[in-house]
Each structure stands twice: as structure tokens, then as C-alpha cells.
PDB file of C-alpha atoms in Angstrom:
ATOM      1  CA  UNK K  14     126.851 -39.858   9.678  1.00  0.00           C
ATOM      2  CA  UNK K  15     125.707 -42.117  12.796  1.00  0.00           C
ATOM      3  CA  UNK K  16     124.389 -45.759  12.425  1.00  0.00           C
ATOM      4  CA  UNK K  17     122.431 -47.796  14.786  1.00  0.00           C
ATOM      5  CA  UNK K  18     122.402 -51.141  15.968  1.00  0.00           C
ATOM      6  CA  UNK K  19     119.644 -52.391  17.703  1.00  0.00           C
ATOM      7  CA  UNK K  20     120.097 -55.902  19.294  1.00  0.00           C
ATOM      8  CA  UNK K  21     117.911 -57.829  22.415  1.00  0.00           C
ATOM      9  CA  UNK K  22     114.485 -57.951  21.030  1.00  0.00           C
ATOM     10  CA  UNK K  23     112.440 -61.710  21.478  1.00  0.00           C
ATOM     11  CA  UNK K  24     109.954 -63.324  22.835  1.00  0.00           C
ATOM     12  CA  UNK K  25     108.703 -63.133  26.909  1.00  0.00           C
ATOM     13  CA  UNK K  26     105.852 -63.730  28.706  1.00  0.00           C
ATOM     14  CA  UNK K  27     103.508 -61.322  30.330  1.00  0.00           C
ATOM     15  CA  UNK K  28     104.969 -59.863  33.139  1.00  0.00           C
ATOM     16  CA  UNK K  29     108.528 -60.618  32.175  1.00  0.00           C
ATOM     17  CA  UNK K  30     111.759 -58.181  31.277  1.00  0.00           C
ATOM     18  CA  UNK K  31     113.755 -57.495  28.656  1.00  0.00           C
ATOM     19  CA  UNK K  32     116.969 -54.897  27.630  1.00  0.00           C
ATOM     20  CA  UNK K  33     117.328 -53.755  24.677  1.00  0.00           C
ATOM     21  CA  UNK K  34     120.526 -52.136  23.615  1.00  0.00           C
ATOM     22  CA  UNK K  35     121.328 -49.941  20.458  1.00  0.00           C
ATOM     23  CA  UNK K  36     125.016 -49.159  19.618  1.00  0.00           C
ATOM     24  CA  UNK K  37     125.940 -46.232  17.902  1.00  0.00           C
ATOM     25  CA  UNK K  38     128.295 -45.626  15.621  1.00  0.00           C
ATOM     26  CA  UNK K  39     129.988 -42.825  13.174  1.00  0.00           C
ATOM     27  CA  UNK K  40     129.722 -39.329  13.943  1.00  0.00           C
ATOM     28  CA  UNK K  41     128.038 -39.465  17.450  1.00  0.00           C
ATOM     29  CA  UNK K  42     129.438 -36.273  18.766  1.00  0.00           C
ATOM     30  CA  UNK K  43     126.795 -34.444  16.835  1.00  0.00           C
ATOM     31  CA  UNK K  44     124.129 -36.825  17.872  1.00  0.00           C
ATOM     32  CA  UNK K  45     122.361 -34.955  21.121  1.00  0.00           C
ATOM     33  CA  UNK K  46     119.448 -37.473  22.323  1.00  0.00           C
ATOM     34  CA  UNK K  47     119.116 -40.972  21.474  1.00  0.00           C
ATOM     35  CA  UNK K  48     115.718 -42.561  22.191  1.00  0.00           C
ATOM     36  CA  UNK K  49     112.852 -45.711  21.628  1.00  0.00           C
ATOM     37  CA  UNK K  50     110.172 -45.908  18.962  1.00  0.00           C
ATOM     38  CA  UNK K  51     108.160 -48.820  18.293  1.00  0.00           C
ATOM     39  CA  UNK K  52     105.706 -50.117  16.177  1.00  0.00           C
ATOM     40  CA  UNK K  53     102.570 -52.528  16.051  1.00  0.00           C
ATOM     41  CA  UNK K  54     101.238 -54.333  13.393  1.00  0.00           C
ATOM     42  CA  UNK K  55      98.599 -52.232  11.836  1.00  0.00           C
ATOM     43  CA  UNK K  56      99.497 -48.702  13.919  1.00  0.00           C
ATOM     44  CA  UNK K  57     101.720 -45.418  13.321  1.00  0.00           C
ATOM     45  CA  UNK K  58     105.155 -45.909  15.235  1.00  0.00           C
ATOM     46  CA  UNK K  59     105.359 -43.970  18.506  1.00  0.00           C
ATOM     47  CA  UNK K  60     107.410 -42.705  20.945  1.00  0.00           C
ATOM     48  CA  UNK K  61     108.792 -44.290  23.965  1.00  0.00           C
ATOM     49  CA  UNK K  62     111.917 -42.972  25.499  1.00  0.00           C
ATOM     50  CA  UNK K  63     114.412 -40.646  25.555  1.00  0.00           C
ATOM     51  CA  UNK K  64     117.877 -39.653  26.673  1.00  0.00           C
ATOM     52  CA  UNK K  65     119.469 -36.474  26.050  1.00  0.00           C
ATOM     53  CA  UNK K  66     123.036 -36.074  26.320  1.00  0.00           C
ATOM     54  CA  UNK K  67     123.095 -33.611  29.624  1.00  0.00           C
ATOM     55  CA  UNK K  68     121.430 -37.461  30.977  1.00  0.00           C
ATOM     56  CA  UNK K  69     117.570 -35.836  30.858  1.00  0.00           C
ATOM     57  CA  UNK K  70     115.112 -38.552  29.989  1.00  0.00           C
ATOM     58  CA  UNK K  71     111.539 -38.768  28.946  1.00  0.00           C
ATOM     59  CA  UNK K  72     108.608 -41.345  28.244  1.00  0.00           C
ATOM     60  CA  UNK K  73     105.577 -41.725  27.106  1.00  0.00           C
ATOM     61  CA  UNK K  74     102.978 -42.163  29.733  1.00  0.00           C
ATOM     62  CA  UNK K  75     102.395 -46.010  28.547  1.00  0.00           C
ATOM     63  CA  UNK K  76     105.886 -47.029  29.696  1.00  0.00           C
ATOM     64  CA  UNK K  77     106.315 -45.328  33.254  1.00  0.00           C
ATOM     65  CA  UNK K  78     107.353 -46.670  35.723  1.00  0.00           C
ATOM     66  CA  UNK K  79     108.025 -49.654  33.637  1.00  0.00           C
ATOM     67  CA  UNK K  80     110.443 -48.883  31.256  1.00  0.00           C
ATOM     68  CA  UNK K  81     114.117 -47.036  32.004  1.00  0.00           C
ATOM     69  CA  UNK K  82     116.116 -45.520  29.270  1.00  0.00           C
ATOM     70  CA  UNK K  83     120.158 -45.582  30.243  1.00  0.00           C
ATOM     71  CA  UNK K  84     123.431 -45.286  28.008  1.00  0.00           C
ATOM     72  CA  UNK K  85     127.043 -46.195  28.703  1.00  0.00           C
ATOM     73  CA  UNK K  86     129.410 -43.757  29.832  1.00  0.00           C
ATOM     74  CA  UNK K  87     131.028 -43.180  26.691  1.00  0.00           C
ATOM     75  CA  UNK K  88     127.293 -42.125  25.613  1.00  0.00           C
ATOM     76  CA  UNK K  89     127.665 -44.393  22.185  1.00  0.00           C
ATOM     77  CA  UNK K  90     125.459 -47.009  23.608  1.00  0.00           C
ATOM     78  CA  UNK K  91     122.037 -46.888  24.980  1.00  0.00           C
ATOM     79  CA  UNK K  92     119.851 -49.297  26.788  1.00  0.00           C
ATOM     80  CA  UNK K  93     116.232 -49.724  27.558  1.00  0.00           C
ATOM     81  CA  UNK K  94     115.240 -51.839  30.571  1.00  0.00           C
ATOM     82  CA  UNK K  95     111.659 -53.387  30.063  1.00  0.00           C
ATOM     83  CA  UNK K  96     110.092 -54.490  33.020  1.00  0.00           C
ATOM     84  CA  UNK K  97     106.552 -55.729  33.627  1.00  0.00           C
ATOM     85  CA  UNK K  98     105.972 -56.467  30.000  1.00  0.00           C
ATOM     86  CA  UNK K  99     102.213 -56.522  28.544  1.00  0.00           C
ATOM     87  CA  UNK K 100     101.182 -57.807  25.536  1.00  0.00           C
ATOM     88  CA  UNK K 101     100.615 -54.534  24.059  1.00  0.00           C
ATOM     89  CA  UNK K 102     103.869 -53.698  24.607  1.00  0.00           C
ATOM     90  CA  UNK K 103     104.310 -56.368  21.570  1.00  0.00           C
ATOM     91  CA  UNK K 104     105.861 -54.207  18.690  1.00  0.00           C
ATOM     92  CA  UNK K 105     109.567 -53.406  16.056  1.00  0.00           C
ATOM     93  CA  UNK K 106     110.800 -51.529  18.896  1.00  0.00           C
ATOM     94  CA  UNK K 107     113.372 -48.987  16.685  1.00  0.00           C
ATOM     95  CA  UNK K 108     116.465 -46.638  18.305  1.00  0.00           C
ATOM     96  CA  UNK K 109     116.824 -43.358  17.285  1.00  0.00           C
ATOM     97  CA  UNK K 110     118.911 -40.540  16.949  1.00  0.00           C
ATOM     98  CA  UNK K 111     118.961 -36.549  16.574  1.00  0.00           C
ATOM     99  CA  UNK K 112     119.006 -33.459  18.445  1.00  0.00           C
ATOM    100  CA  UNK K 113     116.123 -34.467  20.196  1.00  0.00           C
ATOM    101  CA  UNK K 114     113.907 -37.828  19.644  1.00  0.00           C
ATOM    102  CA  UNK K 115     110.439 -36.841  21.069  1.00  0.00           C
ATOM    103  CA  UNK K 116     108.982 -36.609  17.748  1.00  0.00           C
ATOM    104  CA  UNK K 117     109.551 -38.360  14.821  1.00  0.00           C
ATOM    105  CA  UNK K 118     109.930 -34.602  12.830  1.00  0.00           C
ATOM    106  CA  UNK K 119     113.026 -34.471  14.959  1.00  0.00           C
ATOM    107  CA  UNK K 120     114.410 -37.656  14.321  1.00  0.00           C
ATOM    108  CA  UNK K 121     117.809 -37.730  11.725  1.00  0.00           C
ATOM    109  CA  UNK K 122     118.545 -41.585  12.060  1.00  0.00           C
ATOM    110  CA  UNK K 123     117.423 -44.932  12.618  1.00  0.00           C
ATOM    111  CA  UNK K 124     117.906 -48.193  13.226  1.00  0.00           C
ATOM    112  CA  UNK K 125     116.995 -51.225  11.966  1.00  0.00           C
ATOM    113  CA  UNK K 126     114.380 -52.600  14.144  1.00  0.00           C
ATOM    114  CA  UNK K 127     114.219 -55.559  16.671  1.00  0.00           C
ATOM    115  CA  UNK K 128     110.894 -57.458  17.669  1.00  0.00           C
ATOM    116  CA  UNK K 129     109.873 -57.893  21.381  1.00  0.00           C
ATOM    117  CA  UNK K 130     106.649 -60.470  21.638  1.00  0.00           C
ATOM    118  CA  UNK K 131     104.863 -60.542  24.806  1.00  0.00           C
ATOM    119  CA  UNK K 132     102.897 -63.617  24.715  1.00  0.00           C
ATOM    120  CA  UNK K 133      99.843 -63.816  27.610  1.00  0.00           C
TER     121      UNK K 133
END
């Protein structure tokens, strides 16, 4: 069984960066992507990013060019660099884990959540 650990979540002003970093923990040899959701008051959660254990990545088109997904070498931790923050970016931004994170069909653990506010 893995368990998550989500910490660096809080409040930043438009235009401003943030990391966030989820630690894994448990069985995370059978754990092949680890990835972003988040979640807005009032909307379904969605996709972010992605990171598969070979090092692919993906994101949703939202984040490009702002966002990077990136993990430690021992591939236990991962991060996610938020640059350029919007206020809609404003959300329980959630890690997650399975043998791929794209969906949340394919999604076999969780974390706890950490809130990111991006005040105008």
C-alpha cells in the first residue's frame, strides 16, 4: 500500500510561484506514475500533471508552459513547480498515484489535499 503526503500549498498573488511536493511512502515500487489533481469550489476535480516512471510527463492544456511536474531521484517524491499563477488556478490541489494518473478511473491512491489561493 502507498500513502501520500502532500505539503506547500498557500496563499500567492497573481502572477506569483509556488512548489508543491508530495512524498510517497509504502509500497512505491508498484506505483508507475504519480501525478496533480485539483479541485475548485463548486467543480469536478481534474487533471493536471503527470510523471511516469520511464520520466514521461503530461498536462493538461491549462497548465503549459506554466506548470512542471519533477520527482527526486529515488522517484518517492514528486514536485510541481507553479509559475505564473492565476486566480483560477485557486483550488485542493491533490497527488496521486497508480499505473497511470491521466484519469481519475486510473487512479489507486491519494492524498490528502493542500490549498493554493491565488488572490488578484
Amino acid at each position: 500500500q502507498v500513502q501520500l503526503v502532500e505539503s506547500g500549498g498557500g496563499l500567492v498573488q497573481a502572477g506569483g510561484f509556488l512548489r508543491l511536493s508530495c512524498a510517497a511512502s509504502g509500497s512505491t515500487f508498484s506505483t508507475n506514475a504519480m501525478g496533480w489533481y485539483r479541485q475548485a469550489p463548486g467543480k469536478q476535480r481534474e487533471f493536471v500533471a503527470e510523471i511516469i516512471r520511464s520520466g514521461g510527463t503530461n498536462y493538461a492544456d491549462s497548465v503549459k508552459g506554466r506548470f512542471t511536474i519533477s520527482r527526486d531521484n529515488a522517484k518517492t517524491t514528486v514536485y510541481l513547480q507553479m509559475n505564473s499563477l492565476k486566480p483560477e488556478d485557486t483550488a485542493v490541489y491533490y497527488c496521486a498515484a497508480g499505473p497511470r494518473v491521466v484519469a481519475t478511473t486510473l487512479v489507486r491512491v491519494w492524498g490528502q489535499g493542500t490549498q493554493v489561493t491565488v488572490s488578484q
